[in-house]
GROMACS .gro file of C-alpha atoms in nm:
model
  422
    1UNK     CA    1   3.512  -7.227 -14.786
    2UNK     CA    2   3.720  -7.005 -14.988
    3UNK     CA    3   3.571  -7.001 -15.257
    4UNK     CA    4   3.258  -7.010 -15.166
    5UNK     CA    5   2.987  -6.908 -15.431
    6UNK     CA    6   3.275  -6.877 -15.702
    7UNK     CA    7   3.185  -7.045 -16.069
    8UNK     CA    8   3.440  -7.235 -16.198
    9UNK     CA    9   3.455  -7.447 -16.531
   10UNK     CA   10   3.587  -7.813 -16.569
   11UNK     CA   11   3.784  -7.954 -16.875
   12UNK     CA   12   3.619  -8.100 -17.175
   13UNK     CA   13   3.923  -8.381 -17.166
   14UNK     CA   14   3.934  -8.605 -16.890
   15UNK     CA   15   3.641  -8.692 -16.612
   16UNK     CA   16   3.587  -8.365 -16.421
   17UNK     CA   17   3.229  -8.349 -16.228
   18UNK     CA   18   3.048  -8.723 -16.185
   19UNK     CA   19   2.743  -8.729 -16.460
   20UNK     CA   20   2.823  -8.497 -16.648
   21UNK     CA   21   2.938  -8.532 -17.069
   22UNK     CA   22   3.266  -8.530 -17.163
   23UNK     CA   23   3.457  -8.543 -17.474
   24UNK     CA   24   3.787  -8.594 -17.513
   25UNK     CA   25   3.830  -8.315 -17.621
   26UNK     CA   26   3.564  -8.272 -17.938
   27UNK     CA   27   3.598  -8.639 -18.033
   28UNK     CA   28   3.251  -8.761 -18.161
   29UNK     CA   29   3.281  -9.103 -18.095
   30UNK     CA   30   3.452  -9.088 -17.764
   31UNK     CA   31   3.140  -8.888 -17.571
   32UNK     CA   32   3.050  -9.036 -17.282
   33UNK     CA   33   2.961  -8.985 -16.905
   34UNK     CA   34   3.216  -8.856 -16.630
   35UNK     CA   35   3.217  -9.176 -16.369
   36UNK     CA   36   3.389  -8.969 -16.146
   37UNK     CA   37   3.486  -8.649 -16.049
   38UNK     CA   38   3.821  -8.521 -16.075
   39UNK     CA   39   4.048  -8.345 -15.789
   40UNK     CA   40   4.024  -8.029 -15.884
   41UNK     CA   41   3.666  -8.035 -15.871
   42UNK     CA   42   3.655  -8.192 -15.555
   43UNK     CA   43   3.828  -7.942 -15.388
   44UNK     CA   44   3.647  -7.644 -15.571
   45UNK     CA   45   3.325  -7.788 -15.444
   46UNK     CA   46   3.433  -7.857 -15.109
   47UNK     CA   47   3.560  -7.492 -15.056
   48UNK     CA   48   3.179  -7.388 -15.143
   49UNK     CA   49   3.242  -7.322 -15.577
   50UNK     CA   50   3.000  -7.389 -15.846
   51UNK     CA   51   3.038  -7.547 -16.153
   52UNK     CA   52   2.885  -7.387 -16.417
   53UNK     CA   53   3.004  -7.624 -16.727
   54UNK     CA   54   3.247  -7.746 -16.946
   55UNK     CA   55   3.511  -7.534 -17.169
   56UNK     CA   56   3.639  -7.653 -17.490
   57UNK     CA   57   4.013  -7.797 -17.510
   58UNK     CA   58   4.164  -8.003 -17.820
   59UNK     CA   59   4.118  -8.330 -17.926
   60UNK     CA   60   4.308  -8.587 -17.619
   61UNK     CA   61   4.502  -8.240 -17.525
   62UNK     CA   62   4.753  -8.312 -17.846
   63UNK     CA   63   4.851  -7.987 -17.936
   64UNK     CA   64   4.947  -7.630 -17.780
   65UNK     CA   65   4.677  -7.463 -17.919
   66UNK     CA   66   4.286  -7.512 -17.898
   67UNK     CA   67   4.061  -7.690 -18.167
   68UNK     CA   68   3.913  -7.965 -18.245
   69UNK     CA   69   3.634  -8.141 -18.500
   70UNK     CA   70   3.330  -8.085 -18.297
   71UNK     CA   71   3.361  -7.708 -18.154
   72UNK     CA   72   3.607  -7.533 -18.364
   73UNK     CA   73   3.875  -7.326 -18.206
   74UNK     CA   74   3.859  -7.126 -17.893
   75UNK     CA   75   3.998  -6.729 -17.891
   76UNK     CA   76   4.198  -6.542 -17.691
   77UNK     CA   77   3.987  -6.241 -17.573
   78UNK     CA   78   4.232  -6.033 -17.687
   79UNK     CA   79   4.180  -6.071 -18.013
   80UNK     CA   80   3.942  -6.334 -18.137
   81UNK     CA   81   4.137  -6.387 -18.423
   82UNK     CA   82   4.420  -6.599 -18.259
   83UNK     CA   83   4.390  -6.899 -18.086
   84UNK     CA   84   4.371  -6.875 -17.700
   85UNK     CA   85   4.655  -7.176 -17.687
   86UNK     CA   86   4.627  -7.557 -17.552
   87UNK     CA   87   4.530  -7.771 -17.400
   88UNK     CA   88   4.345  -7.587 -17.144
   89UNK     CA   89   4.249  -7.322 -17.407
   90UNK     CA   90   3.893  -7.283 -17.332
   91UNK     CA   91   3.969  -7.276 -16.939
   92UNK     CA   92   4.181  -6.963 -17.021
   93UNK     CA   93   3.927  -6.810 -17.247
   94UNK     CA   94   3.677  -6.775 -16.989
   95UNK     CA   95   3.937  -6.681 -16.750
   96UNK     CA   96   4.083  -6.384 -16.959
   97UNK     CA   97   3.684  -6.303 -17.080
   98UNK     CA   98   3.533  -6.287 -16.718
   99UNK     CA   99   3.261  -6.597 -16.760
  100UNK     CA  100   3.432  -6.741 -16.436
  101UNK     CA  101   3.768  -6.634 -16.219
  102UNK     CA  102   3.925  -6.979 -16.223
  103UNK     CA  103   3.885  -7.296 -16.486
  104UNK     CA  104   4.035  -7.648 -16.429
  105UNK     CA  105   4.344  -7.729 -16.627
  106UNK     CA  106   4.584  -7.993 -16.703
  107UNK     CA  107   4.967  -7.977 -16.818
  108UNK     CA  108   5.134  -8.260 -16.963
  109UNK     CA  109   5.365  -8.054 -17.195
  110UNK     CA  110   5.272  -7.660 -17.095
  111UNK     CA  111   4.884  -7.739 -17.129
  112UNK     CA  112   4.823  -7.462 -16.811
  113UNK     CA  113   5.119  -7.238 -16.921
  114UNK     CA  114   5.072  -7.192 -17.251
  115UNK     CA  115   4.715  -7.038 -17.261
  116UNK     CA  116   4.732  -6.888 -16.953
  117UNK     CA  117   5.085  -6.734 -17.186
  118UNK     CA  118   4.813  -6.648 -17.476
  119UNK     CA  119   4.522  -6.475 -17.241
  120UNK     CA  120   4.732  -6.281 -16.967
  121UNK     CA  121   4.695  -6.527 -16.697
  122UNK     CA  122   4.875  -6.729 -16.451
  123UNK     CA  123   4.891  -7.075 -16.493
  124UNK     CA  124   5.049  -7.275 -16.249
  125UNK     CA  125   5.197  -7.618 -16.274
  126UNK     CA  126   5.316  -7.811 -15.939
  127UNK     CA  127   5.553  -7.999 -16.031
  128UNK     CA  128   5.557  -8.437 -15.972
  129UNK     CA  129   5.425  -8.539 -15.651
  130UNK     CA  130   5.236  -8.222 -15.532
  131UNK     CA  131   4.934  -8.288 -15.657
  132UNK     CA  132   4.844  -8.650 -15.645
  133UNK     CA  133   4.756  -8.759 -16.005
  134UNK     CA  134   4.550  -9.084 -15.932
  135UNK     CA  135   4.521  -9.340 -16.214
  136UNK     CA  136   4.351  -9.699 -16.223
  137UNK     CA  137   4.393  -9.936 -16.374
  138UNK     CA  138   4.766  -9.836 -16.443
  139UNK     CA  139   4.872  -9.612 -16.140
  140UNK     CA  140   5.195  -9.548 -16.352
  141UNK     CA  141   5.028  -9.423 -16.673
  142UNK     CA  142   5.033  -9.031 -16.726
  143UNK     CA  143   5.445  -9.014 -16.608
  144UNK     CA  144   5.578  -9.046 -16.964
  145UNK     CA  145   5.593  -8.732 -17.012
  146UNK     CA  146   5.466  -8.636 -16.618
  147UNK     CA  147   5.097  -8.527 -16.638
  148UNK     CA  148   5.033  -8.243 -16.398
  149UNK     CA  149   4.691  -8.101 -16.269
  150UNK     CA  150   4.545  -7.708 -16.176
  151UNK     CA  151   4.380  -7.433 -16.286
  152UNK     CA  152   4.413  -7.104 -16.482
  153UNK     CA  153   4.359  -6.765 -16.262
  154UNK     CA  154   4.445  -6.424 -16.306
  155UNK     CA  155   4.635  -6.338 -15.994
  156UNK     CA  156   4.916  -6.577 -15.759
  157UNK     CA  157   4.708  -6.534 -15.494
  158UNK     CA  158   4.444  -6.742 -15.651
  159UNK     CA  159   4.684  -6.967 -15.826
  160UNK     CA  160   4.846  -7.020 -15.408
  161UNK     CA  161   4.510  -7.065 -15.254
  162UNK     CA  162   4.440  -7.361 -15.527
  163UNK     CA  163   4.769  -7.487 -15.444
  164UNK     CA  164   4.701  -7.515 -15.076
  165UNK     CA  165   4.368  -7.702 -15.104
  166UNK     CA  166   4.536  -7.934 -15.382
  167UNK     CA  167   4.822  -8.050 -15.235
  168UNK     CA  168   4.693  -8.341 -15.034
  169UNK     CA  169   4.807  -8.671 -14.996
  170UNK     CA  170   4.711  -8.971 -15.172
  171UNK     CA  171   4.881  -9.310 -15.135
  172UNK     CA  172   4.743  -9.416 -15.478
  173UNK     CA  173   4.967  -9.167 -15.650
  174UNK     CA  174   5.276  -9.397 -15.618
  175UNK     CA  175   5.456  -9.032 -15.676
  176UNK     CA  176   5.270  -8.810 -15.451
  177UNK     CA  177   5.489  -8.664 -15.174
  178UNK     CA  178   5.239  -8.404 -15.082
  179UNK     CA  179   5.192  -8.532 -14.739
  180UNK     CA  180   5.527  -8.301 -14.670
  181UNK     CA  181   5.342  -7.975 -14.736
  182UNK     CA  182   5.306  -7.712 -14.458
  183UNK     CA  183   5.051  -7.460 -14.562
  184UNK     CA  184   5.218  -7.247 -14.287
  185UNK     CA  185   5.534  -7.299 -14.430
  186UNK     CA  186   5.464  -7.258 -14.774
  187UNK     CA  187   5.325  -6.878 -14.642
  188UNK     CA  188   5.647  -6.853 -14.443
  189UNK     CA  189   5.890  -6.909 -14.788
  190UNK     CA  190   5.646  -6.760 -15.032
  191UNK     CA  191   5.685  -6.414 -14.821
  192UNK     CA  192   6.028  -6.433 -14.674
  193UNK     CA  193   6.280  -6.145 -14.800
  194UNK     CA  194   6.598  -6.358 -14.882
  195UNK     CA  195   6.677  -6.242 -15.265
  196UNK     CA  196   6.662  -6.464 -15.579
  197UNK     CA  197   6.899  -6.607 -15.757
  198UNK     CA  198   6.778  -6.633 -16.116
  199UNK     CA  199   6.923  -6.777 -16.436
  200UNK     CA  200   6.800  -6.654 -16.748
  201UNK     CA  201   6.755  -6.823 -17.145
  202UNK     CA  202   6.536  -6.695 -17.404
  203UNK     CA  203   6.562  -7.051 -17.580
  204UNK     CA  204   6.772  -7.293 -17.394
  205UNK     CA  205   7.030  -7.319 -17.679
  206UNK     CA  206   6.797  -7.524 -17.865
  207UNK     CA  207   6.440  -7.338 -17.939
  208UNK     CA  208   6.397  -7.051 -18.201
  209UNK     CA  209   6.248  -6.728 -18.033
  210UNK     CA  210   6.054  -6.448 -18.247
  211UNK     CA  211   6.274  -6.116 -18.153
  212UNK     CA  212   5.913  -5.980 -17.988
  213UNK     CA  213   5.913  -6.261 -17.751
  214UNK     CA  214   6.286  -6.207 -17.655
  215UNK     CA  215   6.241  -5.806 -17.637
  216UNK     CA  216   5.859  -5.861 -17.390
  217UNK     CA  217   6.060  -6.156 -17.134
  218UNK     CA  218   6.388  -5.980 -17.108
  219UNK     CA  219   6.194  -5.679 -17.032
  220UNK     CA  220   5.977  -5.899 -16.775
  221UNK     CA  221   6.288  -6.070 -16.606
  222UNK     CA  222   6.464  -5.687 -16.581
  223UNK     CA  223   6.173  -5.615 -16.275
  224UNK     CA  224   6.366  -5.877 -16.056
  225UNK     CA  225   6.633  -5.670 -16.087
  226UNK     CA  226   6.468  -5.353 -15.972
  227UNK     CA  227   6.397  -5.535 -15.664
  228UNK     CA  228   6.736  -5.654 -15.574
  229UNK     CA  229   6.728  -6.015 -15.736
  230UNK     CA  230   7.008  -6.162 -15.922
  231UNK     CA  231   6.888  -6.214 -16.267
  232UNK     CA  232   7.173  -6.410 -16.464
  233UNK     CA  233   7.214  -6.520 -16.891
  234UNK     CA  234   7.303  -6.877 -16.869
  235UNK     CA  235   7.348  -7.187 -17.148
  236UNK     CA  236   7.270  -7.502 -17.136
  237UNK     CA  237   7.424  -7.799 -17.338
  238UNK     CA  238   7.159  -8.045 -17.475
  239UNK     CA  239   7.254  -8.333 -17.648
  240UNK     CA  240   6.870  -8.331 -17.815
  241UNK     CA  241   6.803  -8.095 -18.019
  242UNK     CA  242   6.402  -7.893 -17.980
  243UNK     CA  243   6.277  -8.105 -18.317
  244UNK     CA  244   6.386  -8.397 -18.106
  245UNK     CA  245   6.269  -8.347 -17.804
  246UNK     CA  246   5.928  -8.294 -17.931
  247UNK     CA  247   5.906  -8.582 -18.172
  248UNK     CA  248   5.995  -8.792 -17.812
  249UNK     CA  249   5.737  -8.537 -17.621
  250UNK     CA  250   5.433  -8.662 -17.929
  251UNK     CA  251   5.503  -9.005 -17.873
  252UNK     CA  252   5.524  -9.028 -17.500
  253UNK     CA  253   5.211  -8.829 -17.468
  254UNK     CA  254   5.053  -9.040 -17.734
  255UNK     CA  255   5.114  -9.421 -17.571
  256UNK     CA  256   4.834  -9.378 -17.278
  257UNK     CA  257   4.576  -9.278 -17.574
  258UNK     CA  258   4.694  -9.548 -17.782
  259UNK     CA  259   4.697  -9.862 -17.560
  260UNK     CA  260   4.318  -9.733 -17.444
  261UNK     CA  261   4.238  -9.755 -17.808
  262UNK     CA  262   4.413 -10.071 -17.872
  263UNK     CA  263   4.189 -10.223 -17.600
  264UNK     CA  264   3.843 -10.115 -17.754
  265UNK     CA  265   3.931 -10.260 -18.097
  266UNK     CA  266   4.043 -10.564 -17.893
  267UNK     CA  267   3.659 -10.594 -17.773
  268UNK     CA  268   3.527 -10.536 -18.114
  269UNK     CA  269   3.475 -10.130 -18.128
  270UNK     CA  270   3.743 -10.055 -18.371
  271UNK     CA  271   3.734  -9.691 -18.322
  272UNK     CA  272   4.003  -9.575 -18.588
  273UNK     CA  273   3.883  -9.787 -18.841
  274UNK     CA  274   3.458  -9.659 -18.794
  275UNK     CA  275   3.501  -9.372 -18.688
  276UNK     CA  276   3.877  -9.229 -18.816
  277UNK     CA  277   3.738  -8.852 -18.920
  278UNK     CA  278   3.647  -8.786 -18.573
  279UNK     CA  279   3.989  -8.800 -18.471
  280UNK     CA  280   4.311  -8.517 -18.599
  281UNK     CA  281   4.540  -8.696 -18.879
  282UNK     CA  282   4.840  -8.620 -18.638
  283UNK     CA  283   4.678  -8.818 -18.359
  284UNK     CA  284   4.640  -9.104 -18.531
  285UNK     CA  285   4.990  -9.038 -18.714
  286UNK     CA  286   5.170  -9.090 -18.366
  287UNK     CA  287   4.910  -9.362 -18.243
  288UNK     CA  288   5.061  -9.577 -18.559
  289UNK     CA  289   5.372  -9.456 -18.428
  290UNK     CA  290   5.317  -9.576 -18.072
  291UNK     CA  291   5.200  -9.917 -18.258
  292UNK     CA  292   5.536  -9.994 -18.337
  293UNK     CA  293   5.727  -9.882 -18.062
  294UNK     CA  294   6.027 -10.086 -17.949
  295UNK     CA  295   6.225 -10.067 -17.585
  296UNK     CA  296   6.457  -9.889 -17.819
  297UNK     CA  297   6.224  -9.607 -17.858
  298UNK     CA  298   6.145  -9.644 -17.483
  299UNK     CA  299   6.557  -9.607 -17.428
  300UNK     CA  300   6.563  -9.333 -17.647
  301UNK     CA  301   6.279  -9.146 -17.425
  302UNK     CA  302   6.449  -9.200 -17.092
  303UNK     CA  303   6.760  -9.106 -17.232
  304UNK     CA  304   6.584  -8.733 -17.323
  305UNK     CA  305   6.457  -8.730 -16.980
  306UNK     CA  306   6.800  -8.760 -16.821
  307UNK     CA  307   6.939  -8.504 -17.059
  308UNK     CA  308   6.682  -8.256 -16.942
  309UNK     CA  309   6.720  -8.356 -16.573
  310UNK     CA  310   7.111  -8.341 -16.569
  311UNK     CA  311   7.137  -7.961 -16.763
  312UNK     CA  312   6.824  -7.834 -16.514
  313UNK     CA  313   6.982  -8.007 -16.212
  314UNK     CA  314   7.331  -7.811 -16.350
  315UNK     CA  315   7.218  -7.489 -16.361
  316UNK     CA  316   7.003  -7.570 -16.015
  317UNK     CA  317   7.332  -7.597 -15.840
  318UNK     CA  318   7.397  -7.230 -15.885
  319UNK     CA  319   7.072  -7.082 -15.932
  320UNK     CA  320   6.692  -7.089 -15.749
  321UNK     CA  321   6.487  -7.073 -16.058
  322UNK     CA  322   6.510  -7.058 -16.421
  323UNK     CA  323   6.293  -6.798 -16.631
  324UNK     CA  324   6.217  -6.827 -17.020
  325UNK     CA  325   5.974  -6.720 -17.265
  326UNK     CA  326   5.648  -6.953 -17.220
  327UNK     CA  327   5.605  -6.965 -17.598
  328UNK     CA  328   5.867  -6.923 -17.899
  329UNK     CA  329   5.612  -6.676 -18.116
  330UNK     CA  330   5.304  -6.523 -18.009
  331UNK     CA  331   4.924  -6.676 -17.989
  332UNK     CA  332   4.863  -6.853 -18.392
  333UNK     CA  333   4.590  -6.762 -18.595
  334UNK     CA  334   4.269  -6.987 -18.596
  335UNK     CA  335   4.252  -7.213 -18.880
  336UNK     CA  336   3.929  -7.215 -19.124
  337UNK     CA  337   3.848  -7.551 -19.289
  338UNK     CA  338   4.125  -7.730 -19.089
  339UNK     CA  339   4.246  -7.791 -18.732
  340UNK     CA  340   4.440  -7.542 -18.604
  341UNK     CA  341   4.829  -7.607 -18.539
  342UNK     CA  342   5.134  -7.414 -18.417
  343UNK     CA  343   5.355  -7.224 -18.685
  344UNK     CA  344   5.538  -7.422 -18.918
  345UNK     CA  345   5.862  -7.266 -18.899
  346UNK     CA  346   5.987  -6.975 -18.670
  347UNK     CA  347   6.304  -6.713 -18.771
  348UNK     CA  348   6.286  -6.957 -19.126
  349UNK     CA  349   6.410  -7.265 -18.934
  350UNK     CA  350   6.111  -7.556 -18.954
  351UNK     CA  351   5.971  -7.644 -18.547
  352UNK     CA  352   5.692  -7.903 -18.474
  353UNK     CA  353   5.387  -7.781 -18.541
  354UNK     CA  354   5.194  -7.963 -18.236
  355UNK     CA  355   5.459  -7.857 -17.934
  356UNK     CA  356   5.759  -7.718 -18.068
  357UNK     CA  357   5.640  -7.351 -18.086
  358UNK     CA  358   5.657  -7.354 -17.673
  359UNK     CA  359   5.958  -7.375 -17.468
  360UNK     CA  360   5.728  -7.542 -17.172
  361UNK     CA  361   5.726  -7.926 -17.248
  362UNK     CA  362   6.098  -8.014 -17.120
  363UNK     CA  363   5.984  -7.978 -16.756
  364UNK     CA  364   5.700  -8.226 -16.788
  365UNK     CA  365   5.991  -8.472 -16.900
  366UNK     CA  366   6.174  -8.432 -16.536
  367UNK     CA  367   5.816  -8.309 -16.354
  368UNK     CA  368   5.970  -7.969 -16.241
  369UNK     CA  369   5.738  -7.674 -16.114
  370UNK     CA  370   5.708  -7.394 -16.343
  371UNK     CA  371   5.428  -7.069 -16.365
  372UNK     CA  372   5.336  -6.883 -16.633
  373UNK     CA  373   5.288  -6.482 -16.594
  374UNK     CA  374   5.204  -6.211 -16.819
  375UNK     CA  375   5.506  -6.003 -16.960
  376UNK     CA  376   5.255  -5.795 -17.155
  377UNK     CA  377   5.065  -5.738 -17.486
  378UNK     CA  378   5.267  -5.729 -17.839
  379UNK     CA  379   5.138  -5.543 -18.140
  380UNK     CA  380   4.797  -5.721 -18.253
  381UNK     CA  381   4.708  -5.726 -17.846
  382UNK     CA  382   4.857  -6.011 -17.807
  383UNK     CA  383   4.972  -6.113 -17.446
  384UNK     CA  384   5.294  -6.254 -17.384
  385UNK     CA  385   5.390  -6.504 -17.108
  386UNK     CA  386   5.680  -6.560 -16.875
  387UNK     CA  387   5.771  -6.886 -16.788
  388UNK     CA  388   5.979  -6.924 -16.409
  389UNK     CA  389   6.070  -7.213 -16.365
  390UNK     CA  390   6.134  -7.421 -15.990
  391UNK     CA  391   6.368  -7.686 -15.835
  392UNK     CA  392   6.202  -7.996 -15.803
  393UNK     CA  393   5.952  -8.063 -15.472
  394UNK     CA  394   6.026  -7.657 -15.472
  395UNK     CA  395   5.673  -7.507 -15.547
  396UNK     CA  396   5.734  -7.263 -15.297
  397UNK     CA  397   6.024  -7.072 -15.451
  398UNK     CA  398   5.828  -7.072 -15.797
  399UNK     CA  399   5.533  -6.923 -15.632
  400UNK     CA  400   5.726  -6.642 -15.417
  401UNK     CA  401   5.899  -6.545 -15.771
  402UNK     CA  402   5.551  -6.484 -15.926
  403UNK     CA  403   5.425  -6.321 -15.582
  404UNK     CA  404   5.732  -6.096 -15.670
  405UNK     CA  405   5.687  -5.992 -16.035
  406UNK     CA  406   5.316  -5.976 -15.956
  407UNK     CA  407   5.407  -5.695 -15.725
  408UNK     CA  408   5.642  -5.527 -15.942
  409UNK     CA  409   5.487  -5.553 -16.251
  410UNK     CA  410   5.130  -5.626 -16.237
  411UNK     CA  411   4.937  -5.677 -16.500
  412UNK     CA  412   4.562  -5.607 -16.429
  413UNK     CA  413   4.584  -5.271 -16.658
  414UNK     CA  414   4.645  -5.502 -16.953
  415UNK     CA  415   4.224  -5.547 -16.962
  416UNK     CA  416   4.244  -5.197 -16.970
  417UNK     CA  417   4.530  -5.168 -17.247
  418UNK     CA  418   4.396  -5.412 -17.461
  419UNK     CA  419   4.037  -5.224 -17.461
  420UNK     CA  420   4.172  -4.891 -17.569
  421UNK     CA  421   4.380  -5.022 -17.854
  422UNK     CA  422   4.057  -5.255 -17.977
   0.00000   0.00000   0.00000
């Protein structure tokens, strides 16, 4: 297979490898046994890989940065004194550190992007449909926002070859359309010469964007340029606002947890109640949230997801792709004595602590592709990611972009970099 004899790690978070212990994400009372194993896994295996264990993520995936109750936080490599970013933070750790050359991950709101962002990797998010996502006994459930499954890796190649074995059909996804995938054809568009037509935001008229973030991506996008792509400042006209959009993104990604909840206490294991400080205050914040939820507040979410789809489907019309910073600051510090969140305000103007630092979690509201890449280390050695984002059911474009900047700018010699300054 092709990856025959490579480790790999699975995701403490949702079942990953048949027998094996999960959970949840550092949630005492939630461990139990894997009953199945997931897709990645399946594939991995199949192509001749070995798992070699579990890596740490944060509690139900809540947050964009990793730590949780049982394990603490996980590091970026590149300095161990900032957080390696969420959910699939200890994937990218091991990544970035060398343990293993690819680790499972999952993105519901940038959960791929934004470590592979904080540890100089690519992370690679197919967009709805391309990767079957099967769910029993709700085949509907992870679509509010859209849940999307992969891997961390350090080059596109690696991130493509995943891709390939991945994208199967499965008619119990009711969204999976990836019975329409060519491999030959993917090869065909990823390495075609037709030039790109790019649009370019460091914060979609709504985020706030540290000035190192905006200086590292505009830098990134500029290598486009040098190879003959159209690389284009656009706006977009939201009618939500970022604080908005991520209160909507916390309780939409929240509802799934909280019904599964809701049906233990129903049986008599009243998990919040026995066993509340094994679970972050914020979780449980938005599951009491959730509790209360009307089909006003389930109006008020679709009405967020149209705004996103109609300004990306806008700017779509003109352009291939979209590129953005992955993150609004650079990787957080890890937390002592508490569980480690995103910054509490950025440029002086207040953001969500949970998702609000990252400008990744619209596209999981309309399921679009998008990669991270590196766009280099900031002072502290701190990498910074570049977020390109696709056309829906248009992996292929998204993946020739990265192929591109990999090629102009590659980033191997960050290791190197990084090493030297340390």
């Amino acid at each position: 297979g092709v990856f025959a004899g490579v480790p790999f790690a699975l995701k403490d978070f949702l079942p990953s490898k048949k027998g094996w212990k999960r959970s949840y994400g550092g949630v005492k009372c939630l461990v139990t046994t894997d009953e199945e194993s997931s897709l990645f896994c399946e594939v991995m295996e199949k192509a001749g890989a070995i798992a070699v264990g579990k890596v740490n993520a944060p509690s139900y995936g809540f947050r964009g940065v990793t730590d949780n109750k049982m394990y603490g936080p996980t590091s970026t490599p590149f300095n161990a004194e900032y957080n390696s970013g969420g959910s699939s933070g200890g994937s990218a750790a091991a990544v970035a550190d060398g343990l293993v050359p690819i680790a499972e991950g999952g993105d519901a709101g940038g959960s791929i992007r934004i470590p592979a962002a904080c540890c100089n990797l690519v992370g690679f998010a197919a967009g709805t449909g391309a990767i079957p996502m099967v769910n029993r006994p709700d085949a509907y459930c992870a679509t509010d926002p859209f849940c999307l499954c992969g891997a961390v890796v350090k080059t596109v190649d690696d991130a493509i070859a995943l891709y390939k074995l991945m994208s199967v059909h499965n008619s119990k996804d009711p969204y999976c359309n990836a019975g329409l995938r060519n491999p030959g054809e993917l090869d065909r568009r990823i390495h075609d010469s037709e030039k790109l037509k790019i649009a370019f935001t460091y914060d979609f008229n709504i985020f706030e964007v540290e000035e190192e973030i905006k200086k590292a991506v505009k830098n990134a996008a500029g290598f486009f340029k040098t190879g003959g792509h159209t690389v284009k400042n656009v706006n977009f006209d939201f009618k939500h606002s970022s604080e908005e959009f991520s209160e909507l993104w916390c309780k939409g990604i929240t509802v799934d947890c909280a019904i599964e909840l809701n049906h233990k206490k129903a049986k008599g294991n009243d998990l919040l109640k026995e066993h509340s400080d094994d679970f972050p205050e914020e979780f449980i914040y938005y599951k009491e949230l959730c509790d209360r939820m009307t089909i006003e507040d389930l109006y008020q979410f679709n009405l967020a997801r149209t705004d996103v789809l109609d300004n990306f489907e806008k700017v779509f019309e003109k352009f291939d792709l979209i590129i953005s910073p992955v993150m609004c600051c650079l990787p957080v510090k890890n937390e002592t004595g508490v569980i480690t969140k995103g910054p509490e305000a950025i440029n002086g103007k207040p953001v969500n602590t949970l998702i609000g630092f990252c400008e990744t979690f619209i596209t999981n509201f309309a399921g679009y592709p998008a990669i991270s890449v590196p766009a280099g280390l900031a002072k502290e050695n701190l990498p910074v990611g570049m977020q390109i984002i696709g056309k829906r059911f248009d992996e292929a474009t998204v993946l020739k972009a990265a192929k591109i900047y990999e090629q102009l700018h590659p980033w191997k010699d960050n290791y190197k970099i990084a090493l030297e300054r340390m």
